[in-house]
C-alpha cells in the first residue's frame, strides 16, 4: 500500500489531466449570444498569444510557461486590457481540472479558439508549470498597434520569428474585433469575425483603406462602407514589400496560409517552455 500511494504522489500533476476532455469543455464555453459577436473564441486566441508573446529569446524570459499574465503588474499592462474576461470564463475549468496549469489552460484555449472557429489543427503539448508574480515580464514586450513594420519586426524577431512566420500569424486578425474600452480601437477586420479564414489578407489587399474620421487613435476603415478596420500595424503588412509578398501568397492560397499559421501559432505557444521529456504532442479533434 505504501509503495502504491508513493507512486501515485510522484505522478506529475500535468499527467493527471485528460486534455481531450479539457478541450471539449473549453469548446463548450465558446458560444454566448450575449458576448461580442457570439463567441469567446477570438478573445481566447488573444489570451493565448499575449500569454506567450512576452518571450525574449536573448534572456530566455517570458512566454506561456509561468502564466504570469494572470498576475499584476502583467495583467494590468495596457496591451492586456480585456483579457481578464477570458481568464474569468476559463476559471471554472481550472477548478474542475485541479491539476492543469494556467499556462496549459490558456494556451489550450487558444488552440480551441482557432480549431473550433474553422481554422487548422494546431499541435499542442502539456507540461507548463505556473510561476508567481515575481516572474512577470516588464511592460512593452507586446506590440504597439499604433506603430509600423520596424516595430512589428523588433517585437517578433525578439521572440525568434522570421518575416514569413509573422505574416502567417497576422492572419489571426480575421478573428474578433477591437473594443474602444479595451485598446481604444474600434471594429472588426471583416464580416465573419467568428470564422477562421484568410480574409485578413483578402480584405487588406482588395479594399481601399482610409484614416477613420474620429477622436480616437489613428486607425483605418474601408472605403466606402467604413464597416471594417485595420490597425496602423496591420497596414504595415500591405506597405512593407517583404511582408507584402507573403500577404499576397496567403490571400490567394488558403491551404498554405492554414499550414503556415498552424506551425507558427504552435511555435508561439511553446516559446520558452521546457516540456517534460515524456510530454506527448496532441492533435485535438474538433467537436462537430
Ligand atoms: Fe492582435 N490585437 N495584435 N493578434 N488580436 C487585437 C485583437 C486581437 C495587435 C493588436 C491588437 C496578433 C498580433 C497583433 C488577436 C490575435 C492576434 C487588438 C484589439 C489590438 C489593438 C484588442 C481589443 O480592443 O479588444 C498587434 C499590434 C499585433 C502585431 C501585428 C497575432 C497575430 C494576428 C499574434 C494574434 O494571433 C485576436 C484574435 C484579437 C481579437 C480579440 C477579441 O476580443 O475579439
mmCIF file of C-alpha atoms and ligand atoms in Angstrom:
data_model
loop_
_atom_site.group_PDB
_atom_site.id
_atom_site.type_symbol
_atom_site.label_atom_id
_atom_site.label_comp_id
_atom_site.label_asym_id
_atom_site.label_seq_id
_atom_site.Cartn_x
_atom_site.Cartn_y
_atom_site.Cartn_z
ATOM 1 C CA UNK A 1 0.000 0.000 0.000
ATOM 2 C CA UNK A 2 2.802 2.354 0.917
ATOM 3 C CA UNK A 3 4.533 1.712 -2.369
ATOM 4 C CA UNK A 4 1.319 2.247 -4.289
ATOM 5 C CA UNK A 5 0.481 5.569 -2.655
ATOM 6 C CA UNK A 6 4.038 6.803 -3.067
ATOM 7 C CA UNK A 7 3.869 6.020 -6.784
ATOM 8 C CA UNK A 8 0.667 7.977 -7.021
ATOM 9 C CA UNK A 9 2.152 11.004 -5.310
ATOM 10 C CA UNK A 10 5.049 11.086 -7.687
ATOM 11 C CA UNK A 11 2.878 11.286 -10.786
ATOM 12 C CA UNK A 12 3.414 14.848 -12.008
ATOM 13 C CA UNK A 13 0.258 16.957 -11.968
ATOM 14 C CA UNK A 14 0.235 17.508 -15.724
ATOM 15 C CA UNK A 15 -0.087 13.744 -16.312
ATOM 16 C CA UNK A 16 -3.316 13.527 -14.314
ATOM 17 C CA UNK A 17 -5.340 15.594 -16.774
ATOM 18 C CA UNK A 18 -7.363 14.325 -19.727
ATOM 19 C CA UNK A 19 -6.656 17.110 -22.203
ATOM 20 C CA UNK A 20 -9.176 15.987 -24.814
ATOM 21 C CA UNK A 21 -11.822 16.444 -22.093
ATOM 22 C CA UNK A 22 -10.475 19.905 -21.253
ATOM 23 C CA UNK A 23 -10.544 20.732 -24.973
ATOM 24 C CA UNK A 24 -14.206 19.734 -25.124
ATOM 25 C CA UNK A 25 -15.083 21.735 -22.013
ATOM 26 C CA UNK A 26 -13.360 24.841 -23.389
ATOM 27 C CA UNK A 27 -15.192 24.357 -26.691
ATOM 28 C CA UNK A 28 -18.467 24.264 -24.748
ATOM 29 C CA UNK A 29 -17.618 27.679 -23.274
ATOM 30 C CA UNK A 30 -17.190 29.416 -26.618
ATOM 31 C CA UNK A 31 -20.734 30.197 -27.603
ATOM 32 C CA UNK A 32 -22.635 33.009 -25.889
ATOM 33 C CA UNK A 33 -25.060 35.073 -27.903
ATOM 34 C CA UNK A 34 -24.745 37.954 -25.462
ATOM 35 C CA UNK A 35 -20.981 38.270 -25.775
ATOM 36 C CA UNK A 36 -19.493 40.302 -28.640
ATOM 37 C CA UNK A 37 -20.098 38.506 -31.949
ATOM 38 C CA UNK A 38 -21.369 35.395 -30.149
ATOM 39 C CA UNK A 39 -18.108 33.611 -29.350
ATOM 40 C CA UNK A 40 -15.301 33.732 -26.816
ATOM 41 C CA UNK A 41 -13.023 32.098 -29.396
ATOM 42 C CA UNK A 42 -11.322 35.303 -30.554
ATOM 43 C CA UNK A 43 -10.543 36.550 -27.052
ATOM 44 C CA UNK A 44 -9.207 33.081 -26.112
ATOM 45 C CA UNK A 45 -6.848 33.278 -29.096
ATOM 46 C CA UNK A 46 -5.731 36.723 -27.947
ATOM 47 C CA UNK A 47 -5.231 35.445 -24.370
ATOM 48 C CA UNK A 48 -3.071 32.536 -25.573
ATOM 49 C CA UNK A 49 -1.000 34.858 -27.729
ATOM 50 C CA UNK A 50 -0.486 37.531 -25.063
ATOM 51 C CA UNK A 51 0.424 34.855 -22.504
ATOM 52 C CA UNK A 52 3.110 33.607 -24.931
ATOM 53 C CA UNK A 53 4.247 36.686 -26.837
ATOM 54 C CA UNK A 54 6.265 38.133 -23.941
ATOM 55 C CA UNK A 55 9.098 35.747 -24.754
ATOM 56 C CA UNK A 56 12.590 37.176 -25.184
ATOM 57 C CA UNK A 57 14.984 34.715 -26.773
ATOM 58 C CA UNK A 58 18.116 36.520 -25.523
ATOM 59 C CA UNK A 59 17.275 36.429 -21.824
ATOM 60 C CA UNK A 60 15.052 33.358 -22.216
ATOM 61 C CA UNK A 61 12.380 35.060 -20.103
ATOM 62 C CA UNK A 62 8.645 35.371 -20.631
ATOM 63 C CA UNK A 63 6.428 33.073 -22.651
ATOM 64 C CA UNK A 64 3.456 30.998 -21.608
ATOM 65 C CA UNK A 65 5.232 28.672 -19.170
ATOM 66 C CA UNK A 66 4.635 30.682 -16.000
ATOM 67 C CA UNK A 67 1.210 32.065 -16.928
ATOM 68 C CA UNK A 68 2.383 35.315 -15.362
ATOM 69 C CA UNK A 69 -0.248 37.142 -17.425
ATOM 70 C CA UNK A 70 -2.710 36.374 -14.609
ATOM 71 C CA UNK A 71 -0.685 38.347 -12.048
ATOM 72 C CA UNK A 72 -0.363 42.105 -11.595
ATOM 73 C CA UNK A 73 1.508 44.012 -12.864
ATOM 74 C CA UNK A 74 1.460 42.000 -16.132
ATOM 75 C CA UNK A 75 -2.324 41.610 -16.073
ATOM 76 C CA UNK A 76 -2.573 45.411 -15.892
ATOM 77 C CA UNK A 77 -0.285 46.147 -18.832
ATOM 78 C CA UNK A 78 -2.177 48.243 -21.388
ATOM 79 C CA UNK A 79 -1.795 45.606 -24.099
ATOM 80 C CA UNK A 80 -3.602 43.071 -21.910
ATOM 81 C CA UNK A 81 -6.746 45.154 -21.363
ATOM 82 C CA UNK A 82 -9.866 42.992 -21.509
ATOM 83 C CA UNK A 83 -8.139 39.634 -21.123
ATOM 84 C CA UNK A 84 -9.487 39.286 -17.584
ATOM 85 C CA UNK A 85 -12.781 38.467 -19.339
ATOM 86 C CA UNK A 86 -11.204 35.432 -20.999
ATOM 87 C CA UNK A 87 -9.467 34.295 -17.791
ATOM 88 C CA UNK A 88 -12.687 34.538 -15.801
ATOM 89 C CA UNK A 89 -14.524 32.498 -18.418
ATOM 90 C CA UNK A 90 -11.883 29.743 -18.106
ATOM 91 C CA UNK A 91 -11.543 29.764 -14.309
ATOM 92 C CA UNK A 92 -14.268 27.141 -13.632
ATOM 93 C CA UNK A 93 -12.193 24.681 -15.680
ATOM 94 C CA UNK A 94 -9.126 25.363 -13.536
ATOM 95 C CA UNK A 95 -11.321 24.430 -10.554
ATOM 96 C CA UNK A 96 -12.664 21.331 -12.305
ATOM 97 C CA UNK A 97 -9.263 20.111 -13.537
ATOM 98 C CA UNK A 98 -7.174 20.984 -10.473
ATOM 99 C CA UNK A 99 -4.001 19.517 -11.966
ATOM 100 C CA UNK A 100 -3.926 21.608 -15.124
ATOM 101 C CA UNK A 101 -1.566 24.575 -15.030
ATOM 102 C CA UNK A 102 -2.819 28.005 -16.021
ATOM 103 C CA UNK A 103 -0.162 28.090 -18.738
ATOM 104 C CA UNK A 104 -1.535 24.892 -20.256
ATOM 105 C CA UNK A 105 -5.156 26.049 -19.853
ATOM 106 C CA UNK A 106 -4.626 29.440 -21.510
ATOM 107 C CA UNK A 107 -2.623 28.076 -24.441
ATOM 108 C CA UNK A 108 -5.060 25.205 -24.958
ATOM 109 C CA UNK A 109 -7.892 27.762 -25.045
ATOM 110 C CA UNK A 110 -6.103 29.421 -27.975
ATOM 111 C CA UNK A 111 -5.913 26.105 -29.810
ATOM 112 C CA UNK A 112 -9.627 25.536 -29.196
ATOM 113 C CA UNK A 113 -10.431 29.041 -30.453
ATOM 114 C CA UNK A 114 -8.540 28.510 -33.700
ATOM 115 C CA UNK A 115 -9.802 24.992 -34.374
ATOM 116 C CA UNK A 116 -13.449 25.396 -33.347
ATOM 117 C CA UNK A 117 -13.829 28.545 -35.431
ATOM 118 C CA UNK A 118 -12.805 26.612 -38.524
ATOM 119 C CA UNK A 119 -9.030 27.071 -38.522
ATOM 120 C CA UNK A 120 -6.285 24.478 -38.920
ATOM 121 C CA UNK A 121 -5.344 21.833 -36.377
ATOM 122 C CA UNK A 122 -2.670 23.230 -34.058
ATOM 123 C CA UNK A 123 -0.282 20.799 -32.371
ATOM 124 C CA UNK A 124 -0.063 21.304 -28.627
ATOM 125 C CA UNK A 125 1.861 19.824 -25.683
ATOM 126 C CA UNK A 126 1.122 19.945 -21.926
ATOM 127 C CA UNK A 127 3.534 20.378 -19.041
ATOM 128 C CA UNK A 128 3.944 24.129 -18.417
ATOM 129 C CA UNK A 129 4.340 24.977 -14.733
ATOM 130 C CA UNK A 130 2.985 28.180 -13.268
ATOM 131 C CA UNK A 131 5.105 30.905 -11.715
ATOM 132 C CA UNK A 132 4.391 33.637 -9.220
ATOM 133 C CA UNK A 133 4.110 37.399 -9.756
ATOM 134 C CA UNK A 134 7.857 37.972 -9.370
ATOM 135 C CA UNK A 135 8.321 36.299 -12.761
ATOM 136 C CA UNK A 136 6.083 38.866 -14.524
ATOM 137 C CA UNK A 137 7.666 40.337 -17.637
ATOM 138 C CA UNK A 138 8.213 44.094 -17.976
ATOM 139 C CA UNK A 139 5.695 46.203 -19.888
ATOM 140 C CA UNK A 140 6.424 46.809 -23.558
ATOM 141 C CA UNK A 141 7.068 43.275 -24.817
ATOM 142 C CA UNK A 142 3.803 43.035 -26.786
ATOM 143 C CA UNK A 143 3.348 45.041 -29.984
ATOM 144 C CA UNK A 144 2.051 48.603 -30.109
ATOM 145 C CA UNK A 145 -0.737 48.742 -32.700
ATOM 146 C CA UNK A 146 -0.016 52.394 -33.482
ATOM 147 C CA UNK A 147 3.405 51.552 -34.949
ATOM 148 C CA UNK A 148 4.653 50.120 -38.243
ATOM 149 C CA UNK A 149 6.779 47.402 -39.824
ATOM 150 C CA UNK A 150 10.051 48.158 -37.991
ATOM 151 C CA UNK A 151 8.382 47.872 -34.612
ATOM 152 C CA UNK A 152 6.470 44.724 -35.570
ATOM 153 C CA UNK A 153 9.779 43.147 -36.681
ATOM 154 C CA UNK A 154 11.567 44.225 -33.478
ATOM 155 C CA UNK A 155 8.883 42.576 -31.364
ATOM 156 C CA UNK A 156 8.558 39.311 -33.301
ATOM 157 C CA UNK A 157 12.289 38.895 -34.071
ATOM 158 C CA UNK A 158 12.852 39.169 -30.302
ATOM 159 C CA UNK A 159 10.615 36.096 -29.952
ATOM 160 C CA UNK A 160 12.519 34.308 -32.736
ATOM 161 C CA UNK A 161 10.106 34.594 -35.690
ATOM 162 C CA UNK A 162 11.000 35.443 -39.288
ATOM 163 C CA UNK A 163 9.045 37.549 -41.780
ATOM 164 C CA UNK A 164 7.096 34.635 -43.233
ATOM 165 C CA UNK A 165 6.015 33.424 -39.791
ATOM 166 C CA UNK A 166 4.999 36.940 -38.738
ATOM 167 C CA UNK A 167 2.944 37.359 -41.912
ATOM 168 C CA UNK A 168 1.286 33.989 -41.274
ATOM 169 C CA UNK A 169 0.442 34.850 -37.662
ATOM 170 C CA UNK A 170 -1.186 38.166 -38.523
ATOM 171 C CA UNK A 171 -3.932 36.295 -40.372
ATOM 172 C CA UNK A 172 -5.447 35.662 -36.922
ATOM 173 C CA UNK A 173 -6.791 39.193 -37.149
ATOM 174 C CA UNK A 174 -9.547 37.658 -39.240
ATOM 175 C CA UNK A 175 -10.954 36.803 -35.804
ATOM 176 C CA UNK A 176 -12.650 39.122 -33.367
ATOM 177 C CA UNK A 177 -12.675 42.843 -33.127
ATOM 178 C CA UNK A 178 -11.210 45.896 -31.455
ATOM 179 C CA UNK A 179 -13.049 47.427 -28.498
ATOM 180 C CA UNK A 180 -12.786 51.123 -27.615
ATOM 181 C CA UNK A 181 -12.957 50.225 -23.904
ATOM 182 C CA UNK A 182 -10.010 47.811 -24.220
ATOM 183 C CA UNK A 183 -7.466 49.036 -26.779
ATOM 184 C CA UNK A 184 -9.135 52.275 -27.835
ATOM 185 C CA UNK A 185 -9.501 50.988 -31.409
ATOM 186 C CA UNK A 186 -12.874 50.060 -32.847
ATOM 187 C CA UNK A 187 -14.436 47.414 -35.049
ATOM 188 C CA UNK A 188 -13.887 44.031 -36.718
ATOM 189 C CA UNK A 189 -11.441 43.293 -39.536
ATOM 190 C CA UNK A 190 -14.055 41.580 -41.726
ATOM 191 C CA UNK A 191 -17.664 40.411 -41.910
ATOM 192 C CA UNK A 192 -17.162 36.984 -40.289
ATOM 193 C CA UNK A 193 -15.181 37.587 -37.074
ATOM 194 C CA UNK A 194 -16.107 34.205 -35.597
ATOM 195 C CA UNK A 195 -14.829 32.165 -38.546
ATOM 196 C CA UNK A 196 -11.138 31.495 -39.103
ATOM 197 C CA UNK A 197 -10.471 32.448 -42.755
ATOM 198 C CA UNK A 198 -7.775 34.104 -44.853
ATOM 199 C CA UNK A 199 -9.984 37.193 -45.099
ATOM 200 C CA UNK A 200 -7.468 39.354 -43.233
ATOM 201 C CA UNK A 201 -5.279 39.155 -46.327
ATOM 202 C CA UNK A 202 -8.015 39.477 -48.942
ATOM 203 C CA UNK A 203 -9.611 42.459 -47.174
ATOM 204 C CA UNK A 204 -6.263 44.134 -46.640
ATOM 205 C CA UNK A 205 -5.332 43.831 -50.330
ATOM 206 C CA UNK A 206 -8.693 44.368 -52.000
ATOM 207 C CA UNK A 207 -10.006 47.376 -50.090
ATOM 208 C CA UNK A 208 -9.027 50.976 -50.151
ATOM 209 C CA UNK A 209 -8.207 51.886 -46.558
ATOM 210 C CA UNK A 210 -8.635 55.444 -45.363
ATOM 211 C CA UNK A 211 -7.999 57.025 -41.949
ATOM 212 C CA UNK A 212 -11.118 56.857 -39.797
ATOM 213 C CA UNK A 213 -12.525 60.286 -39.002
ATOM 214 C CA UNK A 214 -12.984 60.292 -35.256
ATOM 215 C CA UNK A 215 -11.483 61.434 -31.965
ATOM 216 C CA UNK A 216 -9.964 58.026 -31.248
ATOM 217 C CA UNK A 217 -6.474 56.717 -32.029
ATOM 218 C CA UNK A 218 -5.389 56.602 -35.666
ATOM 219 C CA UNK A 219 -6.856 53.572 -37.452
ATOM 220 C CA UNK A 220 -8.080 52.784 -40.956
ATOM 221 C CA UNK A 221 -11.533 51.907 -42.313
ATOM 222 C CA UNK A 222 -12.550 50.512 -45.665
ATOM 223 C CA UNK A 223 -13.856 52.898 -48.295
ATOM 224 C CA UNK A 224 -16.745 53.303 -48.868
ATOM 225 C CA UNK A 225 -18.551 51.255 -46.167
ATOM 226 C CA UNK A 226 -16.439 52.036 -43.104
ATOM 227 C CA UNK A 227 -17.644 48.736 -41.609
ATOM 228 C CA UNK A 228 -14.195 47.119 -41.270
ATOM 229 C CA UNK A 229 -10.944 48.259 -39.780
ATOM 230 C CA UNK A 230 -7.167 47.945 -39.908
ATOM 231 C CA UNK A 231 -4.675 48.970 -37.237
ATOM 232 C CA UNK A 232 -1.652 51.013 -38.304
ATOM 233 C CA UNK A 233 0.421 47.877 -37.517
ATOM 234 C CA UNK A 234 -1.836 45.801 -39.825
ATOM 235 C CA UNK A 235 -1.373 48.306 -42.664
ATOM 236 C CA UNK A 236 2.390 47.773 -42.443
ATOM 237 C CA UNK A 237 1.888 44.312 -43.955
ATOM 238 C CA UNK A 238 0.496 45.909 -47.106
ATOM 239 C CA UNK A 239 3.074 48.671 -47.441
ATOM 240 C CA UNK A 240 6.215 46.734 -46.457
ATOM 241 C CA UNK A 241 7.444 44.946 -49.612
ATOM 242 C CA UNK A 242 8.866 41.867 -47.844
ATOM 243 C CA UNK A 243 5.717 41.321 -45.777
ATOM 244 C CA UNK A 244 3.542 42.013 -48.808
ATOM 245 C CA UNK A 245 4.900 39.039 -50.762
ATOM 246 C CA UNK A 246 3.534 36.710 -48.086
ATOM 247 C CA UNK A 247 0.276 38.640 -47.731
ATOM 248 C CA UNK A 248 -0.332 38.090 -51.453
ATOM 249 C CA UNK A 249 0.553 34.405 -51.124
ATOM 250 C CA UNK A 250 -1.867 33.840 -48.234
ATOM 251 C CA UNK A 251 -4.621 35.856 -49.937
ATOM 252 C CA UNK A 252 -4.615 33.541 -52.942
ATOM 253 C CA UNK A 253 -3.704 30.264 -51.194
ATOM 254 C CA UNK A 254 -5.751 29.442 -48.123
ATOM 255 C CA UNK A 255 -4.120 25.985 -47.675
ATOM 256 C CA UNK A 256 -0.641 27.438 -47.467
ATOM 257 C CA UNK A 257 -1.921 30.023 -45.004
ATOM 258 C CA UNK A 258 -3.508 27.323 -42.823
ATOM 259 C CA UNK A 259 -0.311 25.220 -42.840
ATOM 260 C CA UNK A 260 1.984 28.139 -42.088
ATOM 261 C CA UNK A 261 -0.340 29.592 -39.454
ATOM 262 C CA UNK A 262 -0.660 26.251 -37.701
ATOM 263 C CA UNK A 263 3.116 25.871 -37.419
ATOM 264 C CA UNK A 264 3.759 29.467 -36.363
ATOM 265 C CA UNK A 265 0.962 29.515 -33.779
ATOM 266 C CA UNK A 266 2.116 26.204 -32.268
ATOM 267 C CA UNK A 267 5.644 27.648 -32.054
ATOM 268 C CA UNK A 268 4.310 30.812 -30.377
ATOM 269 C CA UNK A 269 2.534 28.812 -27.666
ATOM 270 C CA UNK A 270 5.749 26.885 -26.895
ATOM 271 C CA UNK A 271 8.215 29.785 -26.717
ATOM 272 C CA UNK A 272 10.426 29.441 -23.661
ATOM 273 C CA UNK A 273 8.680 26.322 -22.372
ATOM 274 C CA UNK A 274 10.805 23.424 -21.135
ATOM 275 C CA UNK A 275 8.481 20.487 -21.632
ATOM 276 C CA UNK A 276 8.850 17.266 -19.661
ATOM 277 C CA UNK A 277 10.642 14.760 -21.883
ATOM 278 C CA UNK A 278 7.638 12.453 -21.984
ATOM 279 C CA UNK A 279 5.066 15.155 -22.803
ATOM 280 C CA UNK A 280 3.040 13.875 -25.759
ATOM 281 C CA UNK A 281 2.028 16.034 -28.700
ATOM 282 C CA UNK A 282 -1.734 16.338 -29.149
ATOM 283 C CA UNK A 283 -3.700 16.980 -32.323
ATOM 284 C CA UNK A 284 -7.171 17.533 -30.930
ATOM 285 C CA UNK A 285 -10.300 16.501 -32.728
ATOM 286 C CA UNK A 286 -12.751 19.315 -33.240
ATOM 287 C CA UNK A 287 -16.301 18.951 -31.962
ATOM 288 C CA UNK A 288 -18.970 18.606 -34.598
HETATM 289 FE FE1 LIG B 1 -3.964 41.169 -32.108
HETATM 290 N N1 LIG B 1 -4.909 42.856 -31.494
HETATM 291 N N2 LIG B 1 -2.258 42.214 -32.429
HETATM 292 N N3 LIG B 1 -3.021 39.459 -32.621
HETATM 293 N N4 LIG B 1 -5.665 40.137 -31.687
HETATM 294 C C1 LIG B 1 -6.210 42.972 -31.098
HETATM 295 C C2 LIG B 1 -7.167 41.975 -31.086
HETATM 296 C C3 LIG B 1 -6.908 40.663 -31.401
HETATM 297 C C4 LIG B 1 -2.107 43.565 -32.293
HETATM 298 C C5 LIG B 1 -3.014 44.432 -31.716
HETATM 299 C C6 LIG B 1 -4.315 44.097 -31.390
HETATM 300 C C7 LIG B 1 -1.744 39.375 -33.119
HETATM 301 C C8 LIG B 1 -0.907 40.423 -33.399
HETATM 302 C C9 LIG B 1 -1.151 41.739 -33.073
HETATM 303 C C10 LIG B 1 -5.847 38.802 -31.908
HETATM 304 C C11 LIG B 1 -4.847 37.903 -32.215
HETATM 305 C C12 LIG B 1 -3.555 38.226 -32.568
HETATM 306 C C13 LIG B 1 -6.466 44.316 -30.708
HETATM 307 C C14 LIG B 1 -7.807 44.843 -30.190
HETATM 308 C C15 LIG B 1 -5.302 45.017 -30.899
HETATM 309 C C16 LIG B 1 -5.081 46.504 -30.636
HETATM 310 C C17 LIG B 1 -7.989 44.479 -28.711
HETATM 311 C C18 LIG B 1 -9.345 44.950 -28.241
HETATM 312 O O1 LIG B 1 -9.610 46.166 -28.293
HETATM 313 O O2 LIG B 1 -10.158 44.097 -27.808
HETATM 314 C C19 LIG B 1 -0.846 43.963 -32.881
HETATM 315 C C20 LIG B 1 -0.294 45.385 -32.918
HETATM 316 C C21 LIG B 1 -0.256 42.832 -33.372
HETATM 317 C C22 LIG B 1 1.058 42.723 -34.147
HETATM 318 C C23 LIG B 1 0.818 42.838 -35.618
HETATM 319 C C24 LIG B 1 -1.402 37.947 -33.504
HETATM 320 C C25 LIG B 1 -1.319 37.827 -34.991
HETATM 321 C C26 LIG B 1 -2.504 38.471 -35.588
HETATM 322 C C27 LIG B 1 -0.082 37.373 -32.947
HETATM 323 C C28 LIG B 1 -2.593 37.249 -32.999
HETATM 324 O O3 LIG B 1 -2.784 35.983 -33.013
HETATM 325 C C29 LIG B 1 -7.245 38.482 -31.781
HETATM 326 C C30 LIG B 1 -7.866 37.100 -32.010
HETATM 327 C C31 LIG B 1 -7.910 39.651 -31.471
HETATM 328 C C32 LIG B 1 -9.408 39.830 -31.250
HETATM 329 C C33 LIG B 1 -9.726 39.786 -29.780
HETATM 330 C C34 LIG B 1 -11.211 39.959 -29.494
HETATM 331 O O4 LIG B 1 -11.534 40.172 -28.324
HETATM 332 O O5 LIG B 1 -12.048 39.865 -30.399
#
